Amino acid sequence: MTSKEDILRLTNNGLDIFRHYVPGDWEAGTQFRNPFYRDTKASFYIYYNRHEREYRMKDFGDERYSGDCFALVGLLHGWECARKDDFTRILEKIVCDLNLVQADRREGQSIDW
């Protein structure tokens, strides 16, 4: 089984997931326009949450774009993290899209996928 913790470990605490799914030339911790809708002000940012030890997103213009990298993937595909089946789909989508099985093998680490 793929776990959230394994994916975060392999993706720089989720930053690589945001880099994969969020288009544009942006920097973590800096506000920019949300590329997923016609944003008129730079009110979206991706930042490192030290308490949660993972990267998160926050959009002051559209609260739907607030949460972790798993919430973003769910939002982009119409899945909800709160639903077990949907969350499993989110994990599988990330593993597939970012080729994490291969990344894990290169690191020589064992995960029960």
mmCIF file of N, CA and C in Angstrom:
data_model
loop_
_atom_site.group_PDB
_atom_site.id
_atom_site.type_symbol
_atom_site.label_atom_id
_atom_site.label_comp_id
_atom_site.label_asym_id
_atom_site.label_seq_id
_atom_site.Cartn_x
_atom_site.Cartn_y
_atom_site.Cartn_z
ATOM 1 N N MET A 1 0.832 -1.191 0.000
ATOM 2 C CA MET A 1 0.000 0.000 0.000
ATOM 3 C C MET A 1 0.870 1.245 0.000
ATOM 4 N N THR A 2 0.515 2.211 -0.811
ATOM 5 C CA THR A 2 1.192 3.486 -0.864
ATOM 6 C C THR A 2 0.723 4.332 0.309
ATOM 7 N N SER A 3 1.644 4.996 0.983
ATOM 8 C CA SER A 3 1.231 5.832 2.108
ATOM 9 C C SER A 3 1.568 7.295 1.837
ATOM 10 N N LYS A 4 0.826 8.149 2.476
ATOM 11 C CA LYS A 4 1.060 9.585 2.394
ATOM 12 C C LYS A 4 2.481 9.914 2.838
ATOM 13 N N GLU A 5 2.928 9.300 3.902
ATOM 14 C CA GLU A 5 4.251 9.565 4.440
ATOM 15 C C GLU A 5 5.345 9.171 3.455
ATOM 16 N N ASP A 6 5.178 8.010 2.786
ATOM 17 C CA ASP A 6 6.160 7.578 1.788
ATOM 18 C C ASP A 6 6.244 8.576 0.640
ATOM 19 N N ILE A 7 5.093 9.017 0.175
ATOM 20 C CA ILE A 7 5.070 9.964 -0.935
ATOM 21 C C ILE A 7 5.714 11.286 -0.519
ATOM 22 N N LEU A 8 5.402 11.780 0.659
ATOM 23 C CA LEU A 8 6.021 13.022 1.116
ATOM 24 C C LEU A 8 7.539 12.872 1.223
ATOM 25 N N ARG A 9 7.988 11.726 1.696
ATOM 26 C CA ARG A 9 9.432 11.484 1.829
ATOM 27 C C ARG A 9 10.121 11.513 0.473
ATOM 28 N N LEU A 10 9.461 10.985 -0.544
ATOM 29 C CA LEU A 10 10.056 10.902 -1.879
ATOM 30 C C LEU A 10 9.889 12.181 -2.710
ATOM 31 N N THR A 11 9.123 13.143 -2.208
ATOM 32 C CA THR A 11 8.827 14.341 -3.002
ATOM 33 C C THR A 11 9.216 15.631 -2.287
ATOM 34 N N ASN A 12 10.247 15.580 -1.474
ATOM 35 C CA ASN A 12 10.711 16.786 -0.786
ATOM 36 C C ASN A 12 9.556 17.423 -0.005
ATOM 37 N N ASN A 13 8.887 16.599 0.790
ATOM 38 C CA ASN A 13 7.762 17.030 1.632
ATOM 39 C C ASN A 13 6.612 17.631 0.825
ATOM 40 N N GLY A 14 6.437 17.150 -0.397
ATOM 41 C CA GLY A 14 5.331 17.580 -1.245
ATOM 42 C C GLY A 14 5.680 18.666 -2.245
ATOM 43 N N LEU A 15 6.834 19.299 -2.110
ATOM 44 C CA LEU A 15 7.202 20.375 -3.032
ATOM 45 C C LEU A 15 7.282 19.884 -4.471
ATOM 46 N N ASP A 16 7.832 18.701 -4.690
ATOM 47 C CA ASP A 16 7.936 18.164 -6.053
ATOM 48 C C ASP A 16 6.552 17.931 -6.670
ATOM 49 N N ILE A 17 5.577 17.614 -5.849
ATOM 50 C CA ILE A 17 4.208 17.422 -6.344
ATOM 51 C C ILE A 17 3.648 18.752 -6.812
ATOM 52 N N PHE A 18 3.821 19.795 -6.011
ATOM 53 C CA PHE A 18 3.376 21.121 -6.445
ATOM 54 C C PHE A 18 4.107 21.546 -7.716
ATOM 55 N N ARG A 19 5.395 21.296 -7.798
ATOM 56 C CA ARG A 19 6.156 21.671 -9.004
ATOM 57 C C ARG A 19 5.631 20.932 -10.238
ATOM 58 N N HIS A 20 5.175 19.715 -10.052
ATOM 59 C CA HIS A 20 4.657 18.934 -11.177
ATOM 60 C C HIS A 20 3.300 19.451 -11.662
ATOM 61 N N TYR A 21 2.420 19.793 -10.738
ATOM 62 C CA TYR A 21 1.041 20.124 -11.093
ATOM 63 C C TYR A 21 0.755 21.624 -11.238
ATOM 64 N N VAL A 22 1.577 22.475 -10.652
ATOM 65 C CA VAL A 22 1.320 23.913 -10.716
ATOM 66 C C VAL A 22 2.234 24.526 -11.779
ATOM 67 N N PRO A 23 1.653 24.938 -12.911
ATOM 68 C CA PRO A 23 2.481 25.476 -13.992
ATOM 69 C C PRO A 23 3.046 26.855 -13.650
ATOM 70 N N GLY A 24 4.075 27.212 -14.373
ATOM 71 C CA GLY A 24 4.656 28.544 -14.223
ATOM 72 C C GLY A 24 5.989 28.515 -13.508
ATOM 73 N N ASP A 25 6.600 29.660 -13.503
ATOM 74 C CA ASP A 25 7.904 29.839 -12.857
ATOM 75 C C ASP A 25 7.666 30.537 -11.523
ATOM 76 N N TRP A 26 7.450 29.773 -10.480
ATOM 77 C CA TRP A 26 7.129 30.310 -9.167
ATOM 78 C C TRP A 26 8.133 29.806 -8.137
ATOM 79 N N GLU A 27 8.203 30.513 -7.042
ATOM 80 C CA GLU A 27 9.077 30.140 -5.937
ATOM 81 C C GLU A 27 8.241 29.918 -4.683
ATOM 82 N N ALA A 28 8.561 28.888 -3.933
ATOM 83 C CA ALA A 28 7.862 28.634 -2.670
ATOM 84 C C ALA A 28 8.054 29.823 -1.740
ATOM 85 N N GLY A 29 6.981 30.208 -1.064
ATOM 86 C CA GLY A 29 7.026 31.310 -0.118
ATOM 87 C C GLY A 29 6.773 32.669 -0.738
ATOM 88 N N THR A 30 6.579 32.727 -2.055
ATOM 89 C CA THR A 30 6.324 33.986 -2.758
ATOM 90 C C THR A 30 4.937 33.945 -3.375
ATOM 91 N N GLN A 31 4.167 34.995 -3.188
ATOM 92 C CA GLN A 31 2.822 35.035 -3.752
ATOM 93 C C GLN A 31 2.873 35.224 -5.264
ATOM 94 N N PHE A 32 1.943 34.574 -5.947
ATOM 95 C CA PHE A 32 1.820 34.706 -7.391
ATOM 96 C C PHE A 32 0.363 34.473 -7.771
ATOM 97 N N ARG A 33 0.037 34.752 -9.023
ATOM 98 C CA ARG A 33 -1.333 34.547 -9.492
ATOM 99 C C ARG A 33 -1.614 33.064 -9.644
ATOM 100 N N ASN A 34 -2.773 32.661 -9.204
ATOM 101 C CA ASN A 34 -3.173 31.262 -9.305
ATOM 102 C C ASN A 34 -3.347 30.906 -10.786
ATOM 103 N N PRO A 35 -2.605 29.916 -11.271
ATOM 104 C CA PRO A 35 -2.692 29.571 -12.696
ATOM 105 C C PRO A 35 -3.933 28.759 -13.070
ATOM 106 N N PHE A 36 -4.750 28.393 -12.101
ATOM 107 C CA PHE A 36 -5.902 27.540 -12.371
ATOM 108 C C PHE A 36 -7.195 28.301 -12.632
ATOM 109 N N TYR A 37 -7.188 29.593 -12.466
ATOM 110 C CA TYR A 37 -8.337 30.415 -12.811
ATOM 111 C C TYR A 37 -7.842 31.820 -13.133
ATOM 112 N N ARG A 38 -8.708 32.661 -13.651
ATOM 113 C CA ARG A 38 -8.318 34.013 -14.043
ATOM 114 C C ARG A 38 -8.143 34.868 -12.791
ATOM 115 N N ASP A 39 -6.990 34.784 -12.213
ATOM 116 C CA ASP A 39 -6.660 35.492 -10.977
ATOM 117 C C ASP A 39 -6.203 36.904 -11.326
ATOM 118 N N THR A 40 -6.732 37.897 -10.641
ATOM 119 C CA THR A 40 -6.360 39.275 -10.942
ATOM 120 C C THR A 40 -5.277 39.824 -10.029
ATOM 121 N N LYS A 41 -5.058 39.172 -8.895
ATOM 122 C CA LYS A 41 -4.038 39.616 -7.950
ATOM 123 C C LYS A 41 -3.197 38.423 -7.516
ATOM 124 N N ALA A 42 -1.969 38.696 -7.186
ATOM 125 C CA ALA A 42 -1.077 37.641 -6.700
ATOM 126 C C ALA A 42 -1.465 37.295 -5.264
ATOM 127 N N SER A 43 -2.385 36.351 -5.128
ATOM 128 C CA SER A 43 -2.875 35.997 -3.796
ATOM 129 C C SER A 43 -2.736 34.502 -3.503
ATOM 130 N N PHE A 44 -1.959 33.804 -4.317
ATOM 131 C CA PHE A 44 -1.760 32.356 -4.184
ATOM 132 C C PHE A 44 -0.292 32.115 -3.851
ATOM 133 N N TYR A 45 -0.055 31.243 -2.916
ATOM 134 C CA TYR A 45 1.330 30.876 -2.664
ATOM 135 C C TYR A 45 1.448 29.464 -2.123
ATOM 136 N N ILE A 46 2.626 28.912 -2.317
ATOM 137 C CA ILE A 46 2.981 27.592 -1.821
ATOM 138 C C ILE A 46 4.094 27.825 -0.812
ATOM 139 N N TYR A 47 3.936 27.250 0.350
ATOM 140 C CA TYR A 47 4.858 27.541 1.444
ATOM 141 C C TYR A 47 5.130 26.271 2.246
ATOM 142 N N TYR A 48 6.204 26.308 3.020
ATOM 143 C CA TYR A 48 6.537 25.179 3.885
ATOM 144 C C TYR A 48 5.909 25.412 5.256
ATOM 145 N N ASN A 49 5.087 24.480 5.690
ATOM 146 C CA ASN A 49 4.454 24.534 6.996
ATOM 147 C C ASN A 49 5.327 23.728 7.960
ATOM 148 N N ARG A 50 6.033 24.420 8.815
ATOM 149 C CA ARG A 50 6.959 23.739 9.734
ATOM 150 C C ARG A 50 6.242 22.826 10.715
ATOM 151 N N HIS A 51 5.046 23.214 11.123
ATOM 152 C CA HIS A 51 4.294 22.396 12.075
ATOM 153 C C HIS A 51 3.912 21.048 11.454
ATOM 154 N N GLU A 52 3.408 21.085 10.222
ATOM 155 C CA GLU A 52 2.999 19.865 9.524
ATOM 156 C C GLU A 52 4.178 19.171 8.834
ATOM 157 N N ARG A 53 5.282 19.890 8.666
ATOM 158 C CA ARG A 53 6.484 19.382 7.991
ATOM 159 C C ARG A 53 6.202 18.974 6.546
ATOM 160 N N GLU A 54 5.438 19.846 5.868
ATOM 161 C CA GLU A 54 5.127 19.597 4.465
ATOM 162 C C GLU A 54 4.792 20.923 3.791
ATOM 163 N N TYR A 55 4.885 20.924 2.481
ATOM 164 C CA TYR A 55 4.505 22.104 1.711
ATOM 165 C C TYR A 55 2.988 22.132 1.566
ATOM 166 N N ARG A 56 2.455 23.341 1.578
ATOM 167 C CA ARG A 56 1.025 23.552 1.477
ATOM 168 C C ARG A 56 0.763 24.725 0.537
ATOM 169 N N MET A 57 -0.492 24.884 0.143
ATOM 170 C CA MET A 57 -0.879 26.010 -0.705
ATOM 171 C C MET A 57 -1.938 26.822 0.018
ATOM 172 N N LYS A 58 -1.993 28.103 -0.324
ATOM 173 C CA LYS A 58 -3.007 28.997 0.232
ATOM 174 C C LYS A 58 -3.357 29.996 -0.849
ATOM 175 N N ASP A 59 -4.653 30.158 -1.091
ATOM 176 C CA ASP A 59 -5.135 31.139 -2.051
ATOM 177 C C ASP A 59 -6.146 32.011 -1.331
ATOM 178 N N PHE A 60 -5.824 33.286 -1.179
ATOM 179 C CA PHE A 60 -6.719 34.208 -0.488
ATOM 180 C C PHE A 60 -7.898 34.614 -1.366
ATOM 181 N N GLY A 61 -7.830 34.342 -2.674
ATOM 182 C CA GLY A 61 -8.913 34.677 -3.578
ATOM 183 C C GLY A 61 -9.920 33.553 -3.765
ATOM 184 N N ASP A 62 -9.477 32.309 -3.549
ATOM 185 C CA ASP A 62 -10.353 31.147 -3.728
ATOM 186 C C ASP A 62 -9.924 30.072 -2.738
ATOM 187 N N GLU A 63 -10.675 29.938 -1.678
ATOM 188 C CA GLU A 63 -10.315 29.022 -0.584
ATOM 189 C C GLU A 63 -10.232 27.553 -1.010
ATOM 190 N N ARG A 64 -10.815 27.197 -2.151
ATOM 191 C CA ARG A 64 -10.695 25.808 -2.607
ATOM 192 C C ARG A 64 -9.236 25.437 -2.827
ATOM 193 N N TYR A 65 -8.412 26.414 -3.154
ATOM 194 C CA TYR A 65 -6.996 26.177 -3.408
ATOM 195 C C TYR A 65 -6.184 26.408 -2.141
ATOM 196 N N SER A 66 -6.577 25.777 -1.084
ATOM 197 C CA SER A 66 -5.851 25.824 0.178
ATOM 198 C C SER A 66 -5.757 24.410 0.711
ATOM 199 N N GLY A 67 -4.577 24.017 1.134
ATOM 200 C CA GLY A 67 -4.385 22.674 1.664
ATOM 201 C C GLY A 67 -3.052 22.101 1.245
ATOM 202 N N ASP A 68 -2.919 20.808 1.353
ATOM 203 C CA ASP A 68 -1.654 20.163 1.012
ATOM 204 C C ASP A 68 -1.638 19.731 -0.454
ATOM 205 N N CYS A 69 -0.560 19.083 -0.849
ATOM 206 C CA CYS A 69 -0.406 18.658 -2.241
ATOM 207 C C CYS A 69 -1.452 17.610 -2.631
ATOM 208 N N PHE A 70 -1.906 16.820 -1.679
ATOM 209 C CA PHE A 70 -2.923 15.804 -1.956
ATOM 210 C C PHE A 70 -4.271 16.471 -2.246
ATOM 211 N N ALA A 71 -4.561 17.544 -1.510
ATOM 212 C CA ALA A 71 -5.795 18.295 -1.755
ATOM 213 C C ALA A 71 -5.774 18.912 -3.151
ATOM 214 N N LEU A 72 -4.613 19.390 -3.588
ATOM 215 C CA LEU A 72 -4.526 19.963 -4.933
ATOM 216 C C LEU A 72 -4.813 18.920 -6.002
ATOM 217 N N VAL A 73 -4.195 17.761 -5.894
ATOM 218 C CA VAL A 73 -4.408 16.702 -6.887
ATOM 219 C C VAL A 73 -5.876 16.274 -6.874
ATOM 220 N N GLY A 74 -6.457 16.171 -5.710
ATOM 221 C CA GLY A 74 -7.877 15.840 -5.619
ATOM 222 C C GLY A 74 -8.743 16.890 -6.289
ATOM 223 N N LEU A 75 -8.454 18.150 -6.033
ATOM 224 C CA LEU A 75 -9.222 19.242 -6.633
ATOM 225 C C LEU A 75 -9.111 19.213 -8.154
ATOM 226 N N LEU A 76 -7.919 18.977 -8.668
ATOM 227 C CA LEU A 76 -7.713 18.971 -10.113
ATOM 228 C C LEU A 76 -8.441 17.823 -10.816
ATOM 229 N N HIS A 77 -8.713 16.731 -10.080
ATOM 230 C CA HIS A 77 -9.339 15.550 -10.683
ATOM 231 C C HIS A 77 -10.746 15.262 -10.166
ATOM 232 N N GLY A 78 -11.270 16.148 -9.325
ATOM 233 C CA GLY A 78 -12.631 15.955 -8.818
ATOM 234 C C GLY A 78 -12.739 14.904 -7.732
ATOM 235 N N TRP A 79 -11.655 14.691 -7.004
ATOM 236 C CA TRP A 79 -11.650 13.718 -5.915
ATOM 237 C C TRP A 79 -11.532 14.440 -4.584
ATOM 238 N N GLU A 80 -12.047 13.811 -3.529
ATOM 239 C CA GLU A 80 -12.015 14.400 -2.196
ATOM 240 C C GLU A 80 -11.109 13.589 -1.280
ATOM 241 N N CYS A 81 -10.196 14.272 -0.613
ATOM 242 C CA CYS A 81 -9.279 13.593 0.303
ATOM 243 C C CYS A 81 -10.015 12.892 1.437
ATOM 244 N N ALA A 82 -11.156 13.407 1.828
ATOM 245 C CA ALA A 82 -11.900 12.834 2.950
ATOM 246 C C ALA A 82 -12.525 11.483 2.614
ATOM 247 N N ARG A 83 -12.665 11.184 1.334
ATOM 248 C CA ARG A 83 -13.221 9.892 0.932
ATOM 249 C C ARG A 83 -12.084 8.908 0.713
ATOM 250 N N LYS A 84 -12.133 7.777 1.387
ATOM 251 C CA LYS A 84 -11.051 6.801 1.350
ATOM 252 C C LYS A 84 -10.709 6.359 -0.078
ATOM 253 N N ASP A 85 -11.714 6.016 -0.871
ATOM 254 C CA ASP A 85 -11.462 5.574 -2.246
ATOM 255 C C ASP A 85 -10.814 6.674 -3.079
ATOM 256 N N ASP A 86 -11.300 7.902 -2.900
ATOM 257 C CA ASP A 86 -10.726 9.030 -3.631
ATOM 258 C C ASP A 86 -9.284 9.282 -3.202
ATOM 259 N N PHE A 87 -9.025 9.204 -1.892
ATOM 260 C CA PHE A 87 -7.655 9.451 -1.425
ATOM 261 C C PHE A 87 -6.703 8.394 -1.976
ATOM 262 N N THR A 88 -7.165 7.166 -2.069
ATOM 263 C CA THR A 88 -6.348 6.112 -2.681
ATOM 264 C C THR A 88 -6.046 6.455 -4.139
ATOM 265 N N ARG A 89 -7.041 6.961 -4.856
ATOM 266 C CA ARG A 89 -6.831 7.389 -6.250
ATOM 267 C C ARG A 89 -5.810 8.521 -6.335
ATOM 268 N N ILE A 90 -5.901 9.460 -5.404
ATOM 269 C CA ILE A 90 -4.958 10.578 -5.372
ATOM 270 C C ILE A 90 -3.534 10.061 -5.193
ATOM 271 N N LEU A 91 -3.344 9.161 -4.241
ATOM 272 C CA LEU A 91 -2.010 8.601 -4.007
ATOM 273 C C LEU A 91 -1.505 7.878 -5.254
ATOM 274 N N GLU A 92 -2.352 7.065 -5.857
ATOM 275 C CA GLU A 92 -1.958 6.318 -7.052
ATOM 276 C C GLU A 92 -1.628 7.253 -8.214
ATOM 277 N N LYS A 93 -2.395 8.322 -8.362
ATOM 278 C CA LYS A 93 -2.152 9.298 -9.434
ATOM 279 C C LYS A 93 -0.787 9.958 -9.259
ATOM 280 N N ILE A 94 -0.469 10.337 -8.045
ATOM 281 C CA ILE A 94 0.829 10.967 -7.768
ATOM 282 C C ILE A 94 1.964 10.001 -8.048
ATOM 283 N N VAL A 95 1.833 8.772 -7.569
ATOM 284 C CA VAL A 95 2.876 7.762 -7.790
ATOM 285 C C VAL A 95 3.099 7.558 -9.284
ATOM 286 N N CYS A 96 2.022 7.472 -10.048
ATOM 287 C CA CYS A 96 2.117 7.264 -11.493
ATOM 288 C C CYS A 96 2.706 8.491 -12.198
ATOM 289 N N ASP A 97 2.138 9.659 -11.940
ATOM 290 C CA ASP A 97 2.553 10.869 -12.645
ATOM 291 C C ASP A 97 3.985 11.277 -12.346
ATOM 292 N N LEU A 98 4.446 11.049 -11.129
ATOM 293 C CA LEU A 98 5.802 11.440 -10.757
ATOM 294 C C LEU A 98 6.781 10.267 -10.820
ATOM 295 N N ASN A 99 6.291 9.112 -11.275
ATOM 296 C CA ASN A 99 7.124 7.919 -11.426
ATOM 297 C C ASN A 99 7.872 7.596 -10.124
ATOM 298 N N LEU A 100 7.144 7.577 -9.030
ATOM 299 C CA LEU A 100 7.767 7.396 -7.723
ATOM 300 C C LEU A 100 8.242 5.979 -7.467
ATOM 301 N N VAL A 101 7.684 5.004 -8.161
ATOM 302 C CA VAL A 101 8.177 3.634 -7.997
ATOM 303 C C VAL A 101 9.627 3.579 -8.463
ATOM 304 N N GLN A 102 9.913 4.183 -9.608
ATOM 305 C CA GLN A 102 11.283 4.211 -10.113
ATOM 306 C C GLN A 102 12.177 5.042 -9.208
ATOM 307 N N ALA A 103 11.679 6.170 -8.719
ATOM 308 C CA ALA A 103 12.474 7.014 -7.827
ATOM 309 C C ALA A 103 12.834 6.254 -6.568
ATOM 310 N N ASP A 104 11.900 5.477 -6.057
ATOM 311 C CA ASP A 104 12.138 4.715 -4.847
ATOM 312 C C ASP A 104 13.195 3.640 -5.088
ATOM 313 N N ARG A 105 13.146 2.998 -6.231
ATOM 314 C CA ARG A 105 14.143 1.967 -6.543
ATOM 315 C C ARG A 105 15.528 2.565 -6.687
ATOM 316 N N ARG A 106 15.616 3.764 -7.285
ATOM 317 C CA ARG A 106 16.920 4.418 -7.433
ATOM 318 C C ARG A 106 17.520 4.742 -6.082
ATOM 319 N N GLU A 107 16.674 5.087 -5.120
ATOM 320 C CA GLU A 107 17.173 5.412 -3.790
ATOM 321 C C GLU A 107 17.511 4.156 -3.006
ATOM 322 N N GLY A 108 17.146 2.993 -3.529
ATOM 323 C CA GLY A 108 17.445 1.743 -2.855
ATOM 324 C C GLY A 108 16.607 1.517 -1.619
ATOM 325 N N GLN A 109 15.451 2.130 -1.542
ATOM 326 C CA GLN A 109 14.594 1.987 -0.390
ATOM 327 C C GLN A 109 13.433 1.072 -0.736
ATOM 328 N N SER A 110 12.928 0.435 0.266
ATOM 329 C CA SER A 110 11.841 -0.511 0.058
ATOM 330 C C SER A 110 10.539 0.064 0.604
ATOM 331 N N ILE A 111 9.531 0.079 -0.254
ATOM 332 C CA ILE A 111 8.202 0.501 0.154
ATOM 333 C C ILE A 111 7.223 -0.582 -0.270
ATOM 334 N N ASP A 112 6.277 -0.849 0.573
ATOM 335 C CA ASP A 112 5.237 -1.831 0.252
ATOM 336 C C ASP A 112 4.188 -1.165 -0.621
ATOM 337 N N TRP A 113 4.421 -1.121 -1.926
ATOM 338 C CA TRP A 113 3.472 -0.498 -2.854
ATOM 339 C C TRP A 113 2.363 -1.464 -3.076
#
